[in-house]
Coordinates of C-alpha atoms and ligand atoms in Angstrom, one line a residue:
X1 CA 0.0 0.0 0.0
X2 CA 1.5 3.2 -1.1
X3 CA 1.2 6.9 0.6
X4 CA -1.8 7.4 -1.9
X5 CA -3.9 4.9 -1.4
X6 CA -3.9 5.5 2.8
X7 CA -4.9 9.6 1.7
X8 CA -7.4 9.3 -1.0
X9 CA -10.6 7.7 -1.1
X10 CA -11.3 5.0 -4.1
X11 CA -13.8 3.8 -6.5
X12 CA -13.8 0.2 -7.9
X13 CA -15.3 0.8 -11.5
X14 CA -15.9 -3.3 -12.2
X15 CA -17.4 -4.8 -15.2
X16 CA -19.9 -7.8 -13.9
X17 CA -19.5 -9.2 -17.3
X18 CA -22.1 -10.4 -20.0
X19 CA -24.8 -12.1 -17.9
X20 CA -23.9 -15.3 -16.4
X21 CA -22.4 -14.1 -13.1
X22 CA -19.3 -16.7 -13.0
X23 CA -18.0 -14.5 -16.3
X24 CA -16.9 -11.6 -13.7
X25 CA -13.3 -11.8 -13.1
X26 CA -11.3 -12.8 -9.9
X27 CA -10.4 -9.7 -9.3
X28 CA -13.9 -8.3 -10.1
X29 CA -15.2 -11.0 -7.6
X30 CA -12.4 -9.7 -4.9
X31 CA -14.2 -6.0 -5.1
X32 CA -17.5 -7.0 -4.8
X33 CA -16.6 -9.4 -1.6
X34 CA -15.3 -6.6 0.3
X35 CA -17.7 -3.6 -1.0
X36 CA -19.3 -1.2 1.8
X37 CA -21.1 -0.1 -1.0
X38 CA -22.1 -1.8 -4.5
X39 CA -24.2 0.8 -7.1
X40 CA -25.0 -1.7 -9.9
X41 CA -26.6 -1.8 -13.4
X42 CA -29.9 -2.9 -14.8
X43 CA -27.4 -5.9 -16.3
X44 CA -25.9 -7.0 -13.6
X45 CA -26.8 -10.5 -12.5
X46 CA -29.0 -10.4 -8.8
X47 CA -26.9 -14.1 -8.5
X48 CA -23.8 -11.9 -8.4
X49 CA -25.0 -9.3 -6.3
X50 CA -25.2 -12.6 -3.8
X51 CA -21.8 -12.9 -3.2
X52 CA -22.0 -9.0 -1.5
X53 CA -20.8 -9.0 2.0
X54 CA -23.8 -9.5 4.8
X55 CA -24.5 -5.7 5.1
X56 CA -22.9 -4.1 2.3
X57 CA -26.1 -1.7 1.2
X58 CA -26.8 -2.6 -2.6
X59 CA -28.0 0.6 -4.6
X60 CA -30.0 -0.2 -7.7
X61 CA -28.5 2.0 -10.2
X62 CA -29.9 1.3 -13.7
X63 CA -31.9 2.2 -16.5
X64 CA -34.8 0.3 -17.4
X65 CA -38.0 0.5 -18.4
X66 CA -40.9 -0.1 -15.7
X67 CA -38.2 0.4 -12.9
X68 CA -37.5 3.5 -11.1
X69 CA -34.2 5.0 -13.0
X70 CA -31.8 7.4 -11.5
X71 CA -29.8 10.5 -13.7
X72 CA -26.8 10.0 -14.3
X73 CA -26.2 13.4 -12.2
X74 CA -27.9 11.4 -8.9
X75 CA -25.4 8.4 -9.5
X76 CA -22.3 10.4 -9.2
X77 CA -23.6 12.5 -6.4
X78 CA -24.3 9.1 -4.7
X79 CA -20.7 7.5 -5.4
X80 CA -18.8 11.1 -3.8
X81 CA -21.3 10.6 -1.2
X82 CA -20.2 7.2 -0.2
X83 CA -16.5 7.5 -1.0
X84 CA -15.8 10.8 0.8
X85 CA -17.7 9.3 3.9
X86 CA -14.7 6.1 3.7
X87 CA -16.5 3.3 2.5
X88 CA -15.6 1.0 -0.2
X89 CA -17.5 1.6 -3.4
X90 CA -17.8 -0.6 -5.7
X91 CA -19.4 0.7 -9.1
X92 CA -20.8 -2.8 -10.9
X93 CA -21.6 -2.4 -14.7
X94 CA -23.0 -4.9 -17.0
X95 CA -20.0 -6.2 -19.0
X96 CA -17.0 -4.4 -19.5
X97 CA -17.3 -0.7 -17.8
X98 CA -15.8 1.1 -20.9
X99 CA -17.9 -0.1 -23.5
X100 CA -20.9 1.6 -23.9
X101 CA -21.7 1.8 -20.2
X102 CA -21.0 5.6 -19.3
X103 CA -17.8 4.2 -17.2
X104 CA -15.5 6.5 -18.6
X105 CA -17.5 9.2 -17.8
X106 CA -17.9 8.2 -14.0
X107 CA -14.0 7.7 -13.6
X108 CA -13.8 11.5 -15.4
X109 CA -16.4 13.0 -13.0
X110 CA -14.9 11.3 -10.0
X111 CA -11.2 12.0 -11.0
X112 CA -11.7 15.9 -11.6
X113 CA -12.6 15.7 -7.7
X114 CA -9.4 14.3 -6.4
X115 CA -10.9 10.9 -6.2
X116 CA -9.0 7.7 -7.3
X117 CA -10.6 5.3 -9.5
X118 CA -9.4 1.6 -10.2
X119 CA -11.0 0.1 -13.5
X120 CA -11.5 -3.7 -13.6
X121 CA -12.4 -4.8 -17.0
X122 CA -15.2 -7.2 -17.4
X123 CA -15.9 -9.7 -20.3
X124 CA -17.7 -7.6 -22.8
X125 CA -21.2 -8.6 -24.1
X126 CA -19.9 -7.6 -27.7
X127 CA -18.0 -10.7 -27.9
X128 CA -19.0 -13.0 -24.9
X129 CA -22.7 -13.5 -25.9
X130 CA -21.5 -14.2 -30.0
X131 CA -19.3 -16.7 -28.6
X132 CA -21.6 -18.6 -26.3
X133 CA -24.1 -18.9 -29.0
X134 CA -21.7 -20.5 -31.3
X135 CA -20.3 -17.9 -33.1
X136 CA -16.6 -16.6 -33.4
X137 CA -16.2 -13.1 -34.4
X138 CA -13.0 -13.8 -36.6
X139 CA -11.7 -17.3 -38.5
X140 CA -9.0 -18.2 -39.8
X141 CA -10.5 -17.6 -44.3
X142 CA -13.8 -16.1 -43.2
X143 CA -13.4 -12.9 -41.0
X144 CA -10.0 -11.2 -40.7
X145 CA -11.7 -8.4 -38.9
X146 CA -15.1 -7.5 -36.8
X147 CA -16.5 -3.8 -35.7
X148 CA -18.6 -2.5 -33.0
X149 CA -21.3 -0.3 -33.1
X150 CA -24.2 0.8 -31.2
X151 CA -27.4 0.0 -33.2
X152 CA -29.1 2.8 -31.2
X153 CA -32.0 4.7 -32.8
X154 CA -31.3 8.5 -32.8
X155 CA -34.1 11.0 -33.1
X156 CA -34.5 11.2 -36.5
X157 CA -34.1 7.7 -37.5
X158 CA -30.6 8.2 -39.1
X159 CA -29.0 4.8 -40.7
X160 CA -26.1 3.3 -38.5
X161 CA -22.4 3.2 -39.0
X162 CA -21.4 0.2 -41.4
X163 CA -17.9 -0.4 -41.1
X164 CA -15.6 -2.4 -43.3
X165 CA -15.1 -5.3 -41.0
X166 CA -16.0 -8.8 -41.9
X167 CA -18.0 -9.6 -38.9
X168 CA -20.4 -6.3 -37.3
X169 CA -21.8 -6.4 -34.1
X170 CA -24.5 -4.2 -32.8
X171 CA -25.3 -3.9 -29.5
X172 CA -28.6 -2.1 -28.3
X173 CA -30.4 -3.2 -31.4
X174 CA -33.8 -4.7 -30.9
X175 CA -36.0 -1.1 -31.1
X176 CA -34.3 -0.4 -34.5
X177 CA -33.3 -3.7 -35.9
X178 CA -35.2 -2.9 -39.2
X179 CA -33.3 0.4 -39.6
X180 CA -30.0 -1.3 -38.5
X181 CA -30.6 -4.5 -41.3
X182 CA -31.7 -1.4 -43.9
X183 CA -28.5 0.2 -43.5
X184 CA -25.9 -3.0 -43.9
X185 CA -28.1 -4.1 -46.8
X186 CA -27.7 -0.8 -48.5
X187 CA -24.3 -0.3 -48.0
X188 CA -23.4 -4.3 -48.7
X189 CA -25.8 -4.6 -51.1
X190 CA -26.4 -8.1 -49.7
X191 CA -29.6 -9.4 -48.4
X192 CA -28.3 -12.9 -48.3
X193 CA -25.8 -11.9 -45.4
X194 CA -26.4 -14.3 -42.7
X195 CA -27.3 -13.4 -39.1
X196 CA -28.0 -13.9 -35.4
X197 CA -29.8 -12.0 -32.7
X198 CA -29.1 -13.1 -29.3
X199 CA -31.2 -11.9 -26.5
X200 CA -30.3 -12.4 -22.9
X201 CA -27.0 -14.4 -24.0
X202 CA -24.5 -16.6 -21.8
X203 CA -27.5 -16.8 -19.1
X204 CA -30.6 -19.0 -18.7
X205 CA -32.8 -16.9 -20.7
X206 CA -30.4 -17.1 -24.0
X207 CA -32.7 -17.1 -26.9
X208 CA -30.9 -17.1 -30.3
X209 CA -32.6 -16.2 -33.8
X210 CA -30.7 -16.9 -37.1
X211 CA -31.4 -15.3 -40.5
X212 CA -30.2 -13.6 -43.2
X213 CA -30.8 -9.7 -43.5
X214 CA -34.0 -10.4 -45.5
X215 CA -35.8 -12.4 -43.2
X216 CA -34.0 -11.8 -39.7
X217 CA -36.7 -8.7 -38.9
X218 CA -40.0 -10.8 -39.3
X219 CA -38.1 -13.8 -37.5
X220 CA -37.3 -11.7 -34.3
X221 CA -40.4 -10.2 -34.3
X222 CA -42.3 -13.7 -34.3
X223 CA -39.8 -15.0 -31.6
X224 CA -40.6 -11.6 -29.7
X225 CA -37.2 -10.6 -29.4
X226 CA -36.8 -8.4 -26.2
X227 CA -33.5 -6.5 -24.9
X228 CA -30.4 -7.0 -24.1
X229 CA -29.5 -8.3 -27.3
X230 CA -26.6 -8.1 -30.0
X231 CA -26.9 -8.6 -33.4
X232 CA -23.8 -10.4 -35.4
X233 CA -23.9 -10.3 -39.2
X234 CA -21.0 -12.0 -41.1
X235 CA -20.1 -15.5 -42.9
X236 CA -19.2 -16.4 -39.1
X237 CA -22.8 -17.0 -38.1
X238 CA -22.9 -19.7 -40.6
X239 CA -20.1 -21.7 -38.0
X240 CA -22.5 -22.1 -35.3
X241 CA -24.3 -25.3 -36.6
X242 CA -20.9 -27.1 -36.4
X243 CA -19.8 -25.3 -33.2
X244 CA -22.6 -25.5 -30.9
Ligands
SAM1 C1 -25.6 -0.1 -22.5 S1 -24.9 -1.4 -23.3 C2 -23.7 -1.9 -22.2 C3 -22.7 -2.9 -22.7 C4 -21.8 -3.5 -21.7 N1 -21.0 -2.5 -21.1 C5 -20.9 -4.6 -22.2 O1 -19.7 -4.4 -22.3 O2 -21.4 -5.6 -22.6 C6 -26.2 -2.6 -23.2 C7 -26.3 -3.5 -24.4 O3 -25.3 -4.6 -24.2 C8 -25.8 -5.7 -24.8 N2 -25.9 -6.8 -23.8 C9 -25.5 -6.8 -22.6 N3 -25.7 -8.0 -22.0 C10 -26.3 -8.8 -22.9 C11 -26.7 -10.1 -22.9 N4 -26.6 -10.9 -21.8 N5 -27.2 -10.7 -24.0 C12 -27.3 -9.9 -25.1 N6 -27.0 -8.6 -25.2 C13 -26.4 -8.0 -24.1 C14 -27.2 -5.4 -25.4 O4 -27.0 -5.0 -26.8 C15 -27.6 -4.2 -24.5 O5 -28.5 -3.4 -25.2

C-alpha cells in the first residue's frame, strides 16, 4: 500500500460481465466481496450481487423501463457521497465498464474531484454472448476483422455506421433492428448476409434467432425478441451449426 492509497478515497469501477455471473473476473469478484457499497446496473446478475458481504447496502442504479431509473447526475452524487464518507464503493456495470456503459464518464467526474478510480475490465457482451451462441467473431479464411457499433435509434431515424469489417456487431439493437438491417443491406448490397440475434445471452434466458438480412426482422419479431440483445452479421454466423 503506497502513501496514496492511505490519503485518498477509491472507487472500484468493475465490469460484472455479460450475464452469467461466473463471467466476472477474480479480481472483479475480490471488489464485490469486500464492497461497503455496490451501485450496480440494470445488467448486472442479482446471482452476483449474492456474493456481497452480509450488510454491504446494494444501490440499484440502472436504467430500465418499468423500474424507477436514476440520472446520471444522482449516480455520481451518490458515489462522492459514499467514497468521501470512507467506504468502499464498488461501481458494478454490466460487462465491460468502458464499453458503452458511461464508465469512462464516471471515472472523469470522480477524478476531476481528487478521487481515485481503479478500472476492472469485465468480459464484454460484444464478444461473450456471439461466442456462447456458437459464433466466433474472426476465423481463420472467413473474418479477418469485426467492428462495433451501437445499433441505437437516434431521433431522426438516421441509418447506422457500417464499417468495413468482416464480422459487425450491434449492441442495443432490438427497437431499431429494421433500420439497422436497412443500413448494412444498402451499403453491402447483400440481403443474403447471414445473421443472429441473441437476446439475454450466456444466461438462462439465452434465446438465439438466425437469419439472413432479408428475413432476420419478421423472424425476431415472431420470436418476440426483447433487450439486451446483440446482433452479429457475417459469414461467421454460418459456424455455429458445427460449433454448438
Ligand atoms: C448499455 S450497453 C452496455 C454494454 C456492456 N457495457 C458490455 O460491455 O457488454 C447494453 C447492451 O449490451 C448488450 N448486452 C448486454 N448484456 C447482454 C446479454 N446478456 N445478451 C445480449 N446482449 C447483451 C445489449 O445490446 C444491450 O442493449
Amino acid at each position: 500500500m503506497n502513501n496514496d492509497s492511505l490519503v485518498r478515497p477509491l472507487v472500484s469501477l468493475v465490469g460484472a460481465g455479460p450475464g452469467d455471473p461466473e463471467l466476472i473476473t477474480v479480481k472483479g469478484l475480490d471488489r464485490l466481496l469486500e464492497a461497503d457499497i455496490v451501485l450496480y446496473d440494470a445488467l448486472v446478475s442479482p446471482e452476483l450481487l449474492e456474493h456481497a458481504r452480509m450488510g454491504a447496502e446494494l444501490i440499484y442504479a440502472g436504467k430500465h423501463p418499468g423500474r424507477h431509473s436514476i440520472s446520471q447526475e444522482a449516480i455520481h452524487a451518490l458515489l462522492v457521497k459514499h467514497v468521501q464518507a470512507g467506504r468502499r464503493v464498488v461501481r458494478l456495470k454490466g460487462g465491460d465498464p468502458y464499453i458503452f456503459g458511461k464508465g469512462a464518464e464516471e471515472a472523469l467526474f470522480l477524478k476531476a474531484r481528487g478521487i481515485r478510480v481503479e478500472v476492472i475490465p469485465g468480459i464484454t457482451s460484444a464478444v461473450a454472448v456471439p461466442a456462447a451462441a456458437g459464433i466466433p467473431l474472426t476465423h481463420r479464411g472467413i473474418s479477418s476483422s469485426f467492428a462495433v457499433m451501437t445499433g441505437h435509434r437516434t431521433e431522426d431515424n438516421r441509418p447506422v455506421l457500417v464499417p468495413q469489417a468482416d464480422t459487425l456487431v450491434y449492441l442495443m439493437c432490438v427497437s431499431n433492428l429494421e433500420n439497422i438491417v436497412r443500413s448494412i443491406a444498402g451499403e453491402r448490397g447483400q440481403w443474403d448476409l447471414p445473421c443472429a440475434v441473441i437476446e439475454s445471452g450466456t444466461t438462462k434466458r439465452q434465446k438465439v434467432i438466425t437469419g439472413a438480412l432479408r428475413n432476420i426482422v419478421g423472424r425476431s419479431k415472431r420470436a418476440k425478441l426483447e433487450p439486451p440483445a446483440v446482433l452479429v452479421v457475417g459469414e461467421v454466423v454460418r459456424l455455429r451449426g458445427p460449433l454448438r
